[in-house]
Amino acid sequence: MVLVTGGAGYIGSHTCIALHEAGFDFVVFDNLSNASQESLFRVQKIIDRPISFVQGDIRDKEALRSVFTQYDIDAVIHFAGLKAVGESVQQPLEYYDNNINGTIVLCQVMQEFGCKNMVFSSSATVYGDPHTTPIKEDFPLSATNPYGRTKLFIEEILRDIFVSDTSWNIVLLRYFNPVGAHKSGLIGEDPNGIPNNLMPFIAQTAVKKRDYLSVFGDDYDTVDGTGVRDYIHVVDLAFGHVKALEKISNIKEVLTVNLGTGKGYSVLEMVRAFEKASGKDVPYQIAPRRSGDVAKCFADPSYAFETLGWSAQKGIQEMCEDSWRWQSQNPNGYAKD
Ligand code: NAD
Ligand code: WQD
């Protein structure tokens, strides 16, 4: 049985489907602080079977203990965490407590129950401002905000746990920019309030919930001056977790892997691809650079293929089509209209 912390969230809900398709049984543990249980009802509809869900907080040791007592957990996919960069600058203690303290409590309970297989959601943010691209796993690490620092610290904590007890098997998956949605249009990214990330903002502009997109800077040293990122389809990303789980019992190390496509697209290229996929206009205005943004960030994904046999299959057009299907079918996300 796989424990999926944060499994009601954007990436977690897609991973539940990938786990089901690969024949893994799982239980979701989520405090619903940034998700709606509706996502799990939709997952049930897609996979056509009930799923096990426990509402709880990873900082609550007793709640975790009761999950480990009730279910025979042999691996954990650990998505639970707060992820908004700007908010982390405003509320650093909340981020350190939720993400770092939460992970420590989770690891303590795993250790107590002899469960030592963990796949952790890290992020390309740990590369800070990379000197060159594409980015390889051995590039220098840094953080420019409390959110990024939580990922960096958790990576270090997990490495320390492995040094102290080499019977742990740990995979650190460094995601680039997850976008897209399940083909059904039933589940997708449902940000609270005004989206921080590019793709949900574009999608909400296309559906006319927002008047226009602000493009943060057009004077970067990139193809058209706008920021370049490695957008990866969330279904490809979800499958990366299945590949990691399939290998996990033989890993015997802290395996650190980029999950990206290896291709970078600019903000304006994304706008054009989305307009093509949706048949809608996405009006935009050039705005000043956003503080903390880097010009270019894209992965060298070759190590993921070498170690996990994983590579991204879906291209930019499919990412935009699937985001659009989700957005147009659910203009208010999971909220009941
Ligand atoms: P999300 O917010 O949709 O999912 C996270 C889930 O964790 C939510 O359902 C939330 O309710 C739950 N959660 C938060 N704190 C919790 C706690 N203390 N106890 C129990 N549940 C808790 O985010 P996502 O985009 O699905 O991201 C999943 C993971 O991947 C996060 O750790 C995030 O930092 C990481 N990540 C995300 C991105 C991205 O751009 N989406 C990129 C890199 C890494
Ligand atoms: C992408 C590009 C923006 C919004 C963030 C986190 C990172 C990771 C993924 C979790 C940039 C531009 C954006 C807008 C814009 N999350 N943009 N107008 O910044 O690469 O990464 O999400 O780990 O930690 O920092 O993603 O989607 O915010 O931005 O022009 O309204 O789109 O400047 O070039 P980012 P993003």
PDB file of N, CA and C in Angstrom, residues 198 202 215 222-224 226-229 231 263-276 284 316-317 320:
ATOM      1  N   LEU A 198       1.961  30.797 -14.586  1.00  0.00           N
ATOM      2  CA  LEU A 198       1.611  31.258 -15.929  1.00  0.00           C
ATOM      3  C   LEU A 198       0.411  30.516 -16.530  1.00  0.00           C
ATOM      4  N   ILE A 202      -3.047  32.127 -17.912  1.00  0.00           N
ATOM      5  CA  ILE A 202      -3.400  32.151 -19.343  1.00  0.00           C
ATOM      6  C   ILE A 202      -4.786  31.534 -19.534  1.00  0.00           C
ATOM      7  N   VAL A 215       2.775  40.060 -18.819  1.00  0.00           N
ATOM      8  CA  VAL A 215       3.990  39.301 -19.140  1.00  0.00           C
ATOM      9  C   VAL A 215       5.136  39.964 -18.379  1.00  0.00           C
ATOM     10  N   THR A 222      16.676  35.928 -23.997  1.00  0.00           N
ATOM     11  CA  THR A 222      15.997  34.703 -24.466  1.00  0.00           C
ATOM     12  C   THR A 222      15.513  34.943 -25.891  1.00  0.00           C
ATOM     13  N   VAL A 223      14.871  33.960 -26.464  1.00  0.00           N
ATOM     14  CA  VAL A 223      14.465  33.996 -27.867  1.00  0.00           C
ATOM     15  C   VAL A 223      13.645  35.247 -28.215  1.00  0.00           C
ATOM     16  N   ASP A 224      12.742  35.664 -27.333  1.00  0.00           N
ATOM     17  CA  ASP A 224      11.926  36.858 -27.608  1.00  0.00           C
ATOM     18  C   ASP A 224      11.923  37.832 -26.428  1.00  0.00           C
ATOM     19  N   THR A 226      11.193  37.169 -23.326  1.00  0.00           N
ATOM     20  CA  THR A 226      10.370  36.749 -22.175  1.00  0.00           C
ATOM     21  C   THR A 226      10.955  35.465 -21.560  1.00  0.00           C
ATOM     22  N   GLY A 227      10.580  35.200 -20.326  1.00  0.00           N
ATOM     23  CA  GLY A 227      11.183  34.097 -19.560  1.00  0.00           C
ATOM     24  C   GLY A 227      10.926  32.733 -20.191  1.00  0.00           C
ATOM     25  N   VAL A 228      11.939  31.875 -20.122  1.00  0.00           N
ATOM     26  CA  VAL A 228      11.830  30.538 -20.718  1.00  0.00           C
ATOM     27  C   VAL A 228      11.801  29.475 -19.616  1.00  0.00           C
ATOM     28  N   ARG A 229      10.827  28.549 -19.723  1.00  0.00           N
ATOM     29  CA  ARG A 229      10.667  27.486 -18.724  1.00  0.00           C
ATOM     30  C   ARG A 229      10.432  26.145 -19.401  1.00  0.00           C
ATOM     31  N   TYR A 231       8.037  23.410 -19.367  1.00  0.00           N
ATOM     32  CA  TYR A 231       6.686  23.000 -18.966  1.00  0.00           C
ATOM     33  C   TYR A 231       6.537  21.501 -19.207  1.00  0.00           C
ATOM     34  N   LYS A 263      12.911  20.774 -22.972  1.00  0.00           N
ATOM     35  CA  LYS A 263      12.644  21.855 -23.933  1.00  0.00           C
ATOM     36  C   LYS A 263      12.146  23.084 -23.187  1.00  0.00           C
ATOM     37  N   GLY A 264      12.656  24.245 -23.587  1.00  0.00           N
ATOM     38  CA  GLY A 264      12.215  25.483 -22.950  1.00  0.00           C
ATOM     39  C   GLY A 264      11.303  26.276 -23.874  1.00  0.00           C
ATOM     40  N   TYR A 265      10.246  26.837 -23.322  1.00  0.00           N
ATOM     41  CA  TYR A 265       9.348  27.713 -24.095  1.00  0.00           C
ATOM     42  C   TYR A 265       9.235  29.060 -23.402  1.00  0.00           C
ATOM     43  N   SER A 266       9.165  30.121 -24.210  1.00  0.00           N
ATOM     44  CA  SER A 266       9.036  31.468 -23.652  1.00  0.00           C
ATOM     45  C   SER A 266       7.570  31.729 -23.287  1.00  0.00           C
ATOM     46  N   VAL A 267       7.356  32.793 -22.528  1.00  0.00           N
ATOM     47  CA  VAL A 267       5.985  33.157 -22.147  1.00  0.00           C
ATOM     48  C   VAL A 267       5.147  33.403 -23.411  1.00  0.00           C
ATOM     49  N   LEU A 268       5.719  34.122 -24.375  1.00  0.00           N
ATOM     50  CA  LEU A 268       4.928  34.429 -25.574  1.00  0.00           C
ATOM     51  C   LEU A 268       4.686  33.180 -26.422  1.00  0.00           C
ATOM     52  N   GLU A 269       5.636  32.264 -26.431  1.00  0.00           N
ATOM     53  CA  GLU A 269       5.393  30.991 -27.145  1.00  0.00           C
ATOM     54  C   GLU A 269       4.248  30.224 -26.481  1.00  0.00           C
ATOM     55  N   MET A 270       4.179  30.294 -25.157  1.00  0.00           N
ATOM     56  CA  MET A 270       3.081  29.623 -24.441  1.00  0.00           C
ATOM     57  C   MET A 270       1.742  30.284 -24.771  1.00  0.00           C
ATOM     58  N   VAL A 271       1.746  31.598 -24.831  1.00  0.00           N
ATOM     59  CA  VAL A 271       0.500  32.317 -25.159  1.00  0.00           C
ATOM     60  C   VAL A 271       0.013  31.884 -26.548  1.00  0.00           C
ATOM     61  N   ARG A 272       0.938  31.841 -27.513  1.00  0.00           N
ATOM     62  CA  ARG A 272       0.536  31.467 -28.881  1.00  0.00           C
ATOM     63  C   ARG A 272       0.047  30.021 -28.945  1.00  0.00           C
ATOM     64  N   ALA A 273       0.753  29.132 -28.244  1.00  0.00           N
ATOM     65  CA  ALA A 273       0.346  27.709 -28.244  1.00  0.00           C
ATOM     66  C   ALA A 273      -1.038  27.560 -27.621  1.00  0.00           C
ATOM     67  N   PHE A 274      -1.302  28.340 -26.569  1.00  0.00           N
ATOM     68  CA  PHE A 274      -2.610  28.234 -25.900  1.00  0.00           C
ATOM     69  C   PHE A 274      -3.718  28.785 -26.793  1.00  0.00           C
ATOM     70  N   GLU A 275      -3.425  29.883 -27.482  1.00  0.00           N
ATOM     71  CA  GLU A 275      -4.432  30.456 -28.388  1.00  0.00           C
ATOM     72  C   GLU A 275      -4.790  29.452 -29.484  1.00  0.00           C
ATOM     73  N   LYS A 276      -3.763  28.769 -29.983  1.00  0.00           N
ATOM     74  CA  LYS A 276      -3.990  27.780 -31.040  1.00  0.00           C
ATOM     75  C   LYS A 276      -4.837  26.624 -30.501  1.00  0.00           C
ATOM     76  N   TYR A 284      -2.510  40.251 -23.806  1.00  0.00           N
ATOM     77  CA  TYR A 284      -1.442  40.413 -22.799  1.00  0.00           C
ATOM     78  C   TYR A 284      -0.848  41.810 -22.863  1.00  0.00           C
ATOM     79  N   ILE A 316       3.917  20.493 -26.058  1.00  0.00           N
ATOM     80  CA  ILE A 316       3.311  21.741 -25.611  1.00  0.00           C
ATOM     81  C   ILE A 316       1.855  21.883 -26.067  1.00  0.00           C
ATOM     82  N   GLN A 317       1.563  21.389 -27.283  1.00  0.00           N
ATOM     83  CA  GLN A 317       0.201  21.534 -27.793  1.00  0.00           C
ATOM     84  C   GLN A 317      -0.782  20.735 -26.939  1.00  0.00           C
ATOM     85  N   CYS A 320      -1.442  22.383 -23.627  1.00  0.00           N
ATOM     86  CA  CYS A 320      -2.390  23.499 -23.724  1.00  0.00           C
ATOM     87  C   CYS A 320      -3.806  22.991 -23.972  1.00  0.00           C
TER      88      CYS A 320
END
